[in-house]
mmCIF file of N, CA and C in Angstrom:
data_model
loop_
_atom_site.group_PDB
_atom_site.id
_atom_site.type_symbol
_atom_site.label_atom_id
_atom_site.label_comp_id
_atom_site.label_asym_id
_atom_site.label_seq_id
_atom_site.Cartn_x
_atom_site.Cartn_y
_atom_site.Cartn_z
ATOM 1 N N UNK L 1180 -12.518 1.721 15.244
ATOM 2 C CA UNK L 1180 -12.464 0.697 14.191
ATOM 3 C C UNK L 1180 -12.080 1.367 12.870
ATOM 4 N N UNK L 1181 -11.224 0.677 12.128
ATOM 5 C CA UNK L 1181 -10.744 1.185 10.847
ATOM 6 C C UNK L 1181 -11.089 0.182 9.763
ATOM 7 N N UNK L 1182 -11.416 0.683 8.618
ATOM 8 C CA UNK L 1182 -11.629 -0.173 7.456
ATOM 9 C C UNK L 1182 -10.686 0.275 6.346
ATOM 10 N N UNK L 1183 -10.124 -0.693 5.664
ATOM 11 C CA UNK L 1183 -9.299 -0.443 4.478
ATOM 12 C C UNK L 1183 -9.932 -1.175 3.314
ATOM 13 N N UNK L 1184 -10.237 -0.439 2.269
ATOM 14 C CA UNK L 1184 -10.803 -1.040 1.066
ATOM 15 C C UNK L 1184 -9.748 -0.976 -0.032
ATOM 16 N N UNK L 1185 -9.283 -2.151 -0.434
ATOM 17 C CA UNK L 1185 -8.248 -2.267 -1.464
ATOM 18 C C UNK L 1185 -8.901 -2.639 -2.790
ATOM 19 N N UNK L 1186 -8.346 -2.120 -3.862
ATOM 20 C CA UNK L 1186 -8.872 -2.461 -5.182
ATOM 21 C C UNK L 1186 -7.770 -2.342 -6.221
ATOM 22 N N UNK L 1187 -7.995 -2.961 -7.376
ATOM 23 C CA UNK L 1187 -7.114 -2.766 -8.515
ATOM 24 C C UNK L 1187 -6.227 -3.934 -8.875
ATOM 25 N N UNK L 1188 -6.219 -4.995 -8.090
ATOM 26 C CA UNK L 1188 -5.391 -6.136 -8.439
ATOM 27 C C UNK L 1188 -5.950 -6.884 -9.630
ATOM 28 N N UNK L 1189 -5.183 -7.860 -10.101
ATOM 29 C CA UNK L 1189 -5.652 -8.655 -11.229
ATOM 30 C C UNK L 1189 -4.521 -9.314 -11.969
ATOM 31 N N UNK L 1190 -4.840 -9.803 -13.154
ATOM 32 C CA UNK L 1190 -3.882 -10.491 -14.017
ATOM 33 C C UNK L 1190 -3.452 -9.538 -15.126
ATOM 34 N N UNK L 1191 -2.158 -9.439 -15.336
ATOM 35 C CA UNK L 1191 -1.631 -8.563 -16.380
ATOM 36 C C UNK L 1191 -0.430 -9.238 -17.030
ATOM 37 N N UNK L 1192 -0.206 -8.947 -18.278
ATOM 38 C CA UNK L 1192 0.943 -9.511 -18.986
ATOM 39 C C UNK L 1192 2.227 -8.772 -18.603
ATOM 40 N N UNK L 1193 3.363 -9.427 -18.728
ATOM 41 C CA UNK L 1193 4.639 -8.732 -18.480
ATOM 42 C C UNK L 1193 4.743 -7.467 -19.316
ATOM 43 N N UNK L 1194 5.211 -6.404 -18.680
ATOM 44 C CA UNK L 1194 5.293 -5.108 -19.332
ATOM 45 C C UNK L 1194 4.060 -4.256 -19.174
ATOM 46 N N UNK L 1195 3.006 -4.842 -18.645
ATOM 47 C CA UNK L 1195 1.754 -4.114 -18.479
ATOM 48 C C UNK L 1195 1.732 -3.273 -17.223
ATOM 49 N N UNK L 1196 0.573 -2.669 -16.970
ATOM 50 C CA UNK L 1196 0.405 -1.765 -15.840
ATOM 51 C C UNK L 1196 -0.835 -2.122 -15.038
ATOM 52 N N UNK L 1197 -0.774 -1.798 -13.760
ATOM 53 C CA UNK L 1197 -1.925 -1.898 -12.867
ATOM 54 C C UNK L 1197 -1.888 -0.722 -11.908
ATOM 55 N N UNK L 1198 -3.055 -0.339 -11.420
ATOM 56 C CA UNK L 1198 -3.156 0.728 -10.426
ATOM 57 C C UNK L 1198 -3.929 0.197 -9.225
ATOM 58 N N UNK L 1199 -3.237 0.144 -8.093
ATOM 59 C CA UNK L 1199 -3.867 -0.287 -6.853
ATOM 60 C C UNK L 1199 -4.333 0.939 -6.076
ATOM 61 N N UNK L 1200 -5.470 0.793 -5.408
ATOM 62 C CA UNK L 1200 -5.979 1.863 -4.559
ATOM 63 C C UNK L 1200 -6.334 1.299 -3.196
ATOM 64 N N UNK L 1201 -6.218 2.155 -2.188
ATOM 65 C CA UNK L 1201 -6.553 1.757 -0.819
ATOM 66 C C UNK L 1201 -7.184 2.959 -0.130
ATOM 67 N N UNK L 1202 -8.403 2.774 0.357
ATOM 68 C CA UNK L 1202 -9.127 3.844 1.032
ATOM 69 C C UNK L 1202 -9.331 3.478 2.494
ATOM 70 N N UNK L 1203 -8.936 4.382 3.380
ATOM 71 C CA UNK L 1203 -9.083 4.169 4.818
ATOM 72 C C UNK L 1203 -10.266 4.963 5.340
ATOM 73 N N UNK L 1204 -11.012 4.351 6.246
ATOM 74 C CA UNK L 1204 -12.138 5.039 6.873
ATOM 75 C C UNK L 1204 -12.304 4.515 8.290
ATOM 76 N N UNK L 1205 -13.099 5.234 9.079
ATOM 77 C CA UNK L 1205 -13.342 4.814 10.452
ATOM 78 C C UNK L 1205 -12.842 5.833 11.440
ATOM 79 N N UNK L 1206 -12.481 5.347 12.612
ATOM 80 C CA UNK L 1206 -12.055 6.223 13.697
ATOM 81 C C UNK L 1206 -10.588 6.596 13.502
ATOM 82 N N UNK L 1207 -10.368 7.599 12.674
ATOM 83 C CA UNK L 1207 -9.023 8.048 12.338
ATOM 84 C C UNK L 1207 -8.922 9.530 12.659
ATOM 85 N N UNK L 1208 -8.002 9.870 13.576
ATOM 86 C CA UNK L 1208 -7.755 11.284 13.850
ATOM 87 C C UNK L 1208 -6.706 11.826 12.895
ATOM 88 N N UNK L 1209 -5.640 11.082 12.747
ATOM 89 C CA UNK L 1209 -4.587 11.498 11.817
ATOM 90 C C UNK L 1209 -3.846 10.269 11.316
ATOM 91 N N UNK L 1210 -3.311 10.380 10.128
ATOM 92 C CA UNK L 1210 -2.554 9.288 9.502
ATOM 93 C C UNK L 1210 -1.101 9.693 9.368
ATOM 94 N N UNK L 1211 -0.226 8.812 9.825
ATOM 95 C CA UNK L 1211 1.198 9.053 9.643
ATOM 96 C C UNK L 1211 1.651 8.587 8.264
ATOM 97 N N UNK L 1212 1.452 7.333 8.025
ATOM 98 C CA UNK L 1212 1.881 6.766 6.752
ATOM 99 C C UNK L 1212 0.816 5.819 6.228
ATOM 100 N N UNK L 1213 0.783 5.689 4.943
ATOM 101 C CA UNK L 1213 0.042 4.622 4.268
ATOM 102 C C UNK L 1213 0.998 4.013 3.264
ATOM 103 N N UNK L 1214 0.844 2.730 3.072
ATOM 104 C CA UNK L 1214 1.773 2.098 2.163
ATOM 105 C C UNK L 1214 1.286 0.769 1.656
ATOM 106 N N UNK L 1215 2.040 0.238 0.728
ATOM 107 C CA UNK L 1215 1.775 -1.076 0.129
ATOM 108 C C UNK L 1215 2.938 -2.008 0.432
ATOM 109 N N UNK L 1216 2.593 -3.209 0.829
ATOM 110 C CA UNK L 1216 3.532 -4.290 1.041
ATOM 111 C C UNK L 1216 3.080 -5.452 0.163
ATOM 112 N N UNK L 1217 3.958 -6.396 -0.053
ATOM 113 C CA UNK L 1217 3.577 -7.559 -0.833
ATOM 114 C C UNK L 1217 4.207 -8.817 -0.261
ATOM 115 N N UNK L 1218 3.547 -9.927 -0.525
ATOM 116 C CA UNK L 1218 4.050 -11.221 -0.077
ATOM 117 C C UNK L 1218 3.822 -12.240 -1.169
ATOM 118 N N UNK L 1219 4.923 -12.787 -1.656
ATOM 119 C CA UNK L 1219 4.879 -13.849 -2.654
ATOM 120 C C UNK L 1219 4.906 -15.191 -1.932
ATOM 121 N N UNK L 1220 4.429 -16.248 -2.579
ATOM 122 C CA UNK L 1220 4.420 -17.567 -1.931
ATOM 123 C C UNK L 1220 5.807 -17.963 -1.464
ATOM 124 N N UNK L 1221 5.896 -18.381 -0.217
ATOM 125 C CA UNK L 1221 7.162 -18.842 0.338
ATOM 126 C C UNK L 1221 8.122 -17.740 0.721
ATOM 127 N N UNK L 1222 7.688 -16.496 0.619
ATOM 128 C CA UNK L 1222 8.568 -15.374 0.945
ATOM 129 C C UNK L 1222 7.955 -14.516 2.050
ATOM 130 N N UNK L 1223 8.796 -13.706 2.675
ATOM 131 C CA UNK L 1223 8.320 -12.799 3.706
ATOM 132 C C UNK L 1223 7.637 -11.586 3.076
ATOM 133 N N UNK L 1224 6.761 -10.982 3.852
ATOM 134 C CA UNK L 1224 6.126 -9.749 3.403
ATOM 135 C C UNK L 1224 7.184 -8.648 3.353
ATOM 136 N N UNK L 1225 7.126 -7.847 2.282
ATOM 137 C CA UNK L 1225 8.138 -6.815 2.094
ATOM 138 C C UNK L 1225 7.486 -5.503 1.676
ATOM 139 N N UNK L 1226 8.167 -4.425 1.995
ATOM 140 C CA UNK L 1226 7.696 -3.107 1.602
ATOM 141 C C UNK L 1226 7.768 -2.953 0.088
ATOM 142 N N UNK L 1227 6.721 -2.342 -0.474
ATOM 143 C CA UNK L 1227 6.746 -1.947 -1.882
ATOM 144 C C UNK L 1227 6.960 -0.437 -1.957
ATOM 145 N N UNK L 1228 6.089 0.305 -1.293
ATOM 146 C CA UNK L 1228 6.187 1.768 -1.268
ATOM 147 C C UNK L 1228 5.326 2.300 -0.141
ATOM 148 N N UNK L 1229 5.740 3.421 0.438
ATOM 149 C CA UNK L 1229 4.954 4.061 1.474
ATOM 150 C C UNK L 1229 5.030 5.573 1.303
ATOM 151 N N UNK L 1230 4.047 6.260 1.877
ATOM 152 C CA UNK L 1230 3.982 7.711 1.712
ATOM 153 C C UNK L 1230 3.523 8.347 3.014
ATOM 154 N N UNK L 1231 4.197 9.443 3.366
ATOM 155 C CA UNK L 1231 3.796 10.240 4.520
ATOM 156 C C UNK L 1231 3.310 11.588 4.015
ATOM 157 N N UNK L 1232 3.095 12.509 4.942
ATOM 158 C CA UNK L 1232 2.720 13.858 4.513
ATOM 159 C C UNK L 1232 3.862 14.571 3.810
ATOM 160 N N UNK L 1233 5.076 14.052 3.983
ATOM 161 C CA UNK L 1233 6.250 14.784 3.522
ATOM 162 C C UNK L 1233 7.126 14.015 2.554
ATOM 163 N N UNK L 1234 6.958 12.712 2.477
ATOM 164 C CA UNK L 1234 7.962 11.939 1.767
ATOM 165 C C UNK L 1234 7.362 10.647 1.224
ATOM 166 N N UNK L 1235 8.111 10.071 0.292
ATOM 167 C CA UNK L 1235 7.775 8.747 -0.213
ATOM 168 C C UNK L 1235 9.001 7.855 -0.072
ATOM 169 N N UNK L 1236 8.759 6.573 0.017
ATOM 170 C CA UNK L 1236 9.838 5.608 0.171
ATOM 171 C C UNK L 1236 9.507 4.395 -0.676
ATOM 172 N N UNK L 1237 10.447 3.975 -1.501
ATOM 173 C CA UNK L 1237 10.234 2.842 -2.392
ATOM 174 C C UNK L 1237 11.273 1.758 -2.143
ATOM 175 N N UNK L 1238 10.836 0.525 -2.270
ATOM 176 C CA UNK L 1238 11.791 -0.568 -2.323
ATOM 177 C C UNK L 1238 12.559 -0.472 -3.632
ATOM 178 N N UNK L 1239 13.793 -0.961 -3.616
ATOM 179 C CA UNK L 1239 14.617 -0.884 -4.831
ATOM 180 C C UNK L 1239 13.946 -1.576 -6.010
ATOM 181 N N UNK L 1240 13.189 -2.627 -5.730
ATOM 182 C CA UNK L 1240 12.574 -3.406 -6.802
ATOM 183 C C UNK L 1240 11.564 -2.594 -7.607
ATOM 184 N N UNK L 1241 11.006 -1.540 -7.002
ATOM 185 C CA UNK L 1241 9.985 -0.765 -7.693
ATOM 186 C C UNK L 1241 10.413 0.604 -8.155
ATOM 187 N N UNK L 1242 11.606 1.025 -7.792
ATOM 188 C CA UNK L 1242 12.068 2.363 -8.165
ATOM 189 C C UNK L 1242 12.116 2.512 -9.682
ATOM 190 N N UNK L 1243 11.544 3.612 -10.139
ATOM 191 C CA UNK L 1243 11.496 3.872 -11.570
ATOM 192 C C UNK L 1243 10.316 3.229 -12.279
ATOM 193 N N UNK L 1244 9.640 2.302 -11.614
ATOM 194 C CA UNK L 1244 8.481 1.631 -12.228
ATOM 195 C C UNK L 1244 7.187 1.925 -11.480
ATOM 196 N N UNK L 1245 7.279 2.085 -10.171
ATOM 197 C CA UNK L 1245 6.089 2.276 -9.332
ATOM 198 C C UNK L 1245 6.045 3.704 -8.819
ATOM 199 N N UNK L 1246 4.820 4.230 -8.711
ATOM 200 C CA UNK L 1246 4.624 5.565 -8.162
ATOM 201 C C UNK L 1246 3.472 5.519 -7.167
ATOM 202 N N UNK L 1247 3.739 5.994 -5.952
ATOM 203 C CA UNK L 1247 2.699 6.038 -4.930
ATOM 204 C C UNK L 1247 2.236 7.478 -4.775
ATOM 205 N N UNK L 1248 0.930 7.650 -4.611
ATOM 206 C CA UNK L 1248 0.378 8.983 -4.410
ATOM 207 C C UNK L 1248 -0.713 8.907 -3.348
ATOM 208 N N UNK L 1249 -1.077 10.081 -2.822
ATOM 209 C CA UNK L 1249 -1.996 10.109 -1.690
ATOM 210 C C UNK L 1249 -2.998 11.241 -1.856
ATOM 211 N N UNK L 1250 -4.248 10.946 -1.575
ATOM 212 C CA UNK L 1250 -5.309 11.941 -1.529
ATOM 213 C C UNK L 1250 -5.697 12.098 -0.063
ATOM 214 N N UNK L 1251 -5.155 13.123 0.591
ATOM 215 C CA UNK L 1251 -5.382 13.280 2.023
ATOM 216 C C UNK L 1251 -6.852 13.506 2.360
ATOM 217 N N UNK L 1252 -7.561 14.208 1.508
ATOM 218 C CA UNK L 1252 -8.963 14.506 1.785
ATOM 219 C C UNK L 1252 -9.805 13.237 1.852
ATOM 220 N N UNK L 1253 -9.365 12.213 1.116
ATOM 221 C CA UNK L 1253 -10.125 10.962 1.052
ATOM 222 C C UNK L 1253 -9.431 9.821 1.784
ATOM 223 N N UNK L 1254 -8.307 10.117 2.459
ATOM 224 C CA UNK L 1254 -7.526 9.061 3.145
ATOM 225 C C UNK L 1254 -7.292 7.880 2.208
ATOM 226 N N UNK L 1255 -6.870 8.193 1.006
ATOM 227 C CA UNK L 1255 -6.708 7.177 -0.039
ATOM 228 C C UNK L 1255 -5.311 7.270 -0.627
ATOM 229 N N UNK L 1256 -4.750 6.114 -0.916
ATOM 230 C CA UNK L 1256 -3.495 6.071 -1.650
ATOM 231 C C UNK L 1256 -3.673 5.258 -2.920
ATOM 232 N N UNK L 1257 -2.814 5.564 -3.886
ATOM 233 C CA UNK L 1257 -2.799 4.826 -5.144
ATOM 234 C C UNK L 1257 -1.368 4.382 -5.415
ATOM 235 N N UNK L 1258 -1.237 3.213 -6.004
ATOM 236 C CA UNK L 1258 0.070 2.723 -6.435
ATOM 237 C C UNK L 1258 -0.019 2.415 -7.921
ATOM 238 N N UNK L 1259 0.614 3.242 -8.713
ATOM 239 C CA UNK L 1259 0.679 3.007 -10.157
ATOM 240 C C UNK L 1259 1.887 2.126 -10.432
ATOM 241 N N UNK L 1260 1.642 0.960 -10.985
ATOM 242 C CA UNK L 1260 2.709 0.006 -11.270
ATOM 243 C C UNK L 1260 2.825 -0.169 -12.777
ATOM 244 N N UNK L 1261 3.969 0.203 -13.314
ATOM 245 C CA UNK L 1261 4.241 0.088 -14.747
ATOM 246 C C UNK L 1261 5.360 -0.918 -14.990
ATOM 247 N N UNK L 1262 5.477 -1.347 -16.213
ATOM 248 C CA UNK L 1262 6.546 -2.288 -16.606
ATOM 249 C C UNK L 1262 6.593 -3.480 -15.659
ATOM 250 N N UNK L 1263 5.449 -4.063 -15.422
ATOM 251 C CA UNK L 1263 5.370 -5.159 -14.462
ATOM 252 C C UNK L 1263 6.115 -6.386 -14.950
ATOM 253 N N UNK L 1264 6.684 -7.104 -13.985
ATOM 254 C CA UNK L 1264 7.480 -8.298 -14.264
ATOM 255 C C UNK L 1264 6.841 -9.492 -13.558
ATOM 256 N N UNK L 1265 7.117 -10.698 -14.022
ATOM 257 C CA UNK L 1265 6.571 -11.875 -13.324
ATOM 258 C C UNK L 1265 6.942 -11.909 -11.844
ATOM 259 N N UNK L 1266 8.126 -11.399 -11.513
ATOM 260 C CA UNK L 1266 8.542 -11.410 -10.101
ATOM 261 C C UNK L 1266 7.775 -10.411 -9.241
ATOM 262 N N UNK L 1267 6.939 -9.595 -9.846
ATOM 263 C CA UNK L 1267 6.056 -8.715 -9.076
ATOM 264 C C UNK L 1267 4.798 -9.457 -8.604
ATOM 265 N N UNK L 1268 4.620 -10.670 -9.061
ATOM 266 C CA UNK L 1268 3.462 -11.456 -8.660
ATOM 267 C C UNK L 1268 3.469 -11.696 -7.157
ATOM 268 N N UNK L 1269 2.378 -11.317 -6.504
ATOM 269 C CA UNK L 1269 2.278 -11.439 -5.048
ATOM 270 C C UNK L 1269 0.890 -10.976 -4.613
ATOM 271 N N UNK L 1270 0.605 -11.200 -3.350
ATOM 272 C CA UNK L 1270 -0.544 -10.541 -2.735
ATOM 273 C C UNK L 1270 -0.058 -9.204 -2.186
ATOM 274 N N UNK L 1271 -0.740 -8.151 -2.560
ATOM 275 C CA UNK L 1271 -0.358 -6.800 -2.150
ATOM 276 C C UNK L 1271 -1.285 -6.351 -1.022
ATOM 277 N N UNK L 1272 -0.665 -5.885 0.061
ATOM 278 C CA UNK L 1272 -1.402 -5.483 1.254
ATOM 279 C C UNK L 1272 -1.220 -3.988 1.500
ATOM 280 N N UNK L 1273 -2.311 -3.331 1.837
ATOM 281 C CA UNK L 1273 -2.271 -1.930 2.239
ATOM 282 C C UNK L 1273 -2.113 -1.860 3.752
ATOM 283 N N UNK L 1274 -1.308 -0.917 4.218
ATOM 284 C CA UNK L 1274 -1.152 -0.682 5.652
ATOM 285 C C UNK L 1274 -1.300 0.795 5.960
ATOM 286 N N UNK L 1275 -1.981 1.095 7.055
ATOM 287 C CA UNK L 1275 -2.110 2.471 7.513
ATOM 288 C C UNK L 1275 -1.594 2.562 8.945
ATOM 289 N N UNK L 1276 -0.821 3.588 9.229
ATOM 290 C CA UNK L 1276 -0.356 3.899 10.584
ATOM 291 C C UNK L 1276 -1.047 5.189 10.996
ATOM 292 N N UNK L 1277 -1.791 5.157 12.094
ATOM 293 C CA UNK L 1277 -2.679 6.274 12.395
ATOM 294 C C UNK L 1277 -2.878 6.441 13.892
ATOM 295 N N UNK L 1278 -3.483 7.562 14.256
ATOM 296 C CA UNK L 1278 -3.932 7.793 15.629
ATOM 297 C C UNK L 1278 -5.452 7.911 15.636
ATOM 298 N N UNK L 1279 -6.049 7.417 16.704
ATOM 299 C CA UNK L 1279 -7.507 7.485 16.818
ATOM 300 C C UNK L 1279 -7.975 8.812 17.410
ATOM 301 N N UNK L 1280 -7.087 9.463 18.162
ATOM 302 C CA UNK L 1280 -7.424 10.743 18.791
ATOM 303 C C UNK L 1280 -6.138 11.516 18.990
ATOM 304 N N UNK L 1281 -6.277 12.811 19.250
ATOM 305 C CA UNK L 1281 -5.112 13.645 19.500
ATOM 306 C C UNK L 1281 -4.363 13.132 20.725
ATOM 307 N N UNK L 1282 -3.061 12.953 20.599
ATOM 308 C CA UNK L 1282 -2.247 12.486 21.702
ATOM 309 C C UNK L 1282 -2.366 11.007 21.980
ATOM 310 N N UNK L 1283 -3.136 10.307 21.195
ATOM 311 C CA UNK L 1283 -3.333 8.877 21.410
ATOM 312 C C UNK L 1283 -2.164 8.055 20.895
ATOM 313 N N UNK L 1284 -2.201 6.772 21.192
ATOM 314 C CA UNK L 1284 -1.154 5.868 20.718
ATOM 315 C C UNK L 1284 -1.288 5.650 19.215
ATOM 316 N N UNK L 1285 -0.169 5.413 18.548
ATOM 317 C CA UNK L 1285 -0.249 5.072 17.127
ATOM 318 C C UNK L 1285 -0.641 3.606 16.946
ATOM 319 N N UNK L 1286 -1.372 3.342 15.904
ATOM 320 C CA UNK L 1286 -1.796 1.982 15.562
ATOM 321 C C UNK L 1286 -1.452 1.693 14.111
ATOM 322 N N UNK L 1287 -1.215 0.417 13.832
ATOM 323 C CA UNK L 1287 -1.089 -0.063 12.463
ATOM 324 C C UNK L 1287 -2.301 -0.935 12.139
ATOM 325 N N UNK L 1288 -2.768 -0.816 10.913
ATOM 326 C CA UNK L 1288 -3.880 -1.657 10.470
ATOM 327 C C UNK L 1288 -3.601 -2.104 9.049
ATOM 328 N N UNK L 1289 -3.859 -3.387 8.809
ATOM 329 C CA UNK L 1289 -3.582 -3.994 7.504
ATOM 330 C C UNK L 1289 -4.881 -4.317 6.766
ATOM 331 N N UNK L 1290 -4.839 -4.166 5.470
ATOM 332 C CA UNK L 1290 -5.929 -4.628 4.633
ATOM 333 C C UNK L 1290 -5.834 -6.125 4.406
ATOM 334 N N UNK L 1291 -6.818 -6.663 3.721
ATOM 335 C CA UNK L 1291 -6.879 -8.117 3.519
ATOM 336 C C UNK L 1291 -6.070 -8.572 2.327
ATOM 337 N N UNK L 1292 -5.628 -7.661 1.497
ATOM 338 C CA UNK L 1292 -4.762 -8.014 0.384
ATOM 339 C C UNK L 1292 -5.499 -8.148 -0.930
ATOM 340 N N UNK L 1293 -4.778 -7.881 -1.993
ATOM 341 C CA UNK L 1293 -5.309 -8.042 -3.341
ATOM 342 C C UNK L 1293 -4.238 -8.725 -4.192
ATOM 343 N N UNK L 1294 -4.661 -9.696 -4.971
ATOM 344 C CA UNK L 1294 -3.715 -10.497 -5.748
ATOM 345 C C UNK L 1294 -3.301 -9.752 -7.015
ATOM 346 N N UNK L 1295 -2.004 -9.721 -7.249
ATOM 347 C CA UNK L 1295 -1.446 -9.222 -8.508
ATOM 348 C C UNK L 1295 -0.678 -10.372 -9.149
ATOM 349 N N UNK L 1296 -1.059 -10.720 -10.361
ATOM 350 C CA UNK L 1296 -0.400 -11.797 -11.092
ATOM 351 C C UNK L 1296 0.095 -11.259 -12.422
ATOM 352 N N UNK L 1297 1.390 -11.421 -12.646
ATOM 353 C CA UNK L 1297 2.004 -10.962 -13.892
ATOM 354 C C UNK L 1297 2.455 -12.206 -14.657
ATOM 355 N N UNK L 1298 1.759 -12.481 -15.737
ATOM 356 C CA UNK L 1298 2.020 -13.711 -16.473
ATOM 357 C C UNK L 1298 1.520 -13.569 -17.902
ATOM 358 N N UNK L 1299 2.229 -14.249 -18.800
ATOM 359 C CA UNK L 1299 1.770 -14.276 -20.194
ATOM 360 C C UNK L 1299 0.905 -15.497 -20.444
#
């Protein structure tokens, strides 16, 4: 069993900043990737940013504004979002891709989401 604790969402004015955090715990042997996705009303869920042990990947919409970082010791990721725009408004979901044991199958697990609203 895996738990993801997401935090940091809220209401912010255009141009403002927010920092999202996601902490994974439970039966985790190793983590491949952790990342943030978002879903706005009436739209499909889309990648925001993800991070592996070696690399980061950003959607074009967040390049230059968002920074993802990872604390491996705590199985935690952070997403620093600057220069926020109204179109960034969405529910942001954390996802972890992991193995429960050595040589085991990979699994994906999603958090419950945190609301980010950018509005004046």
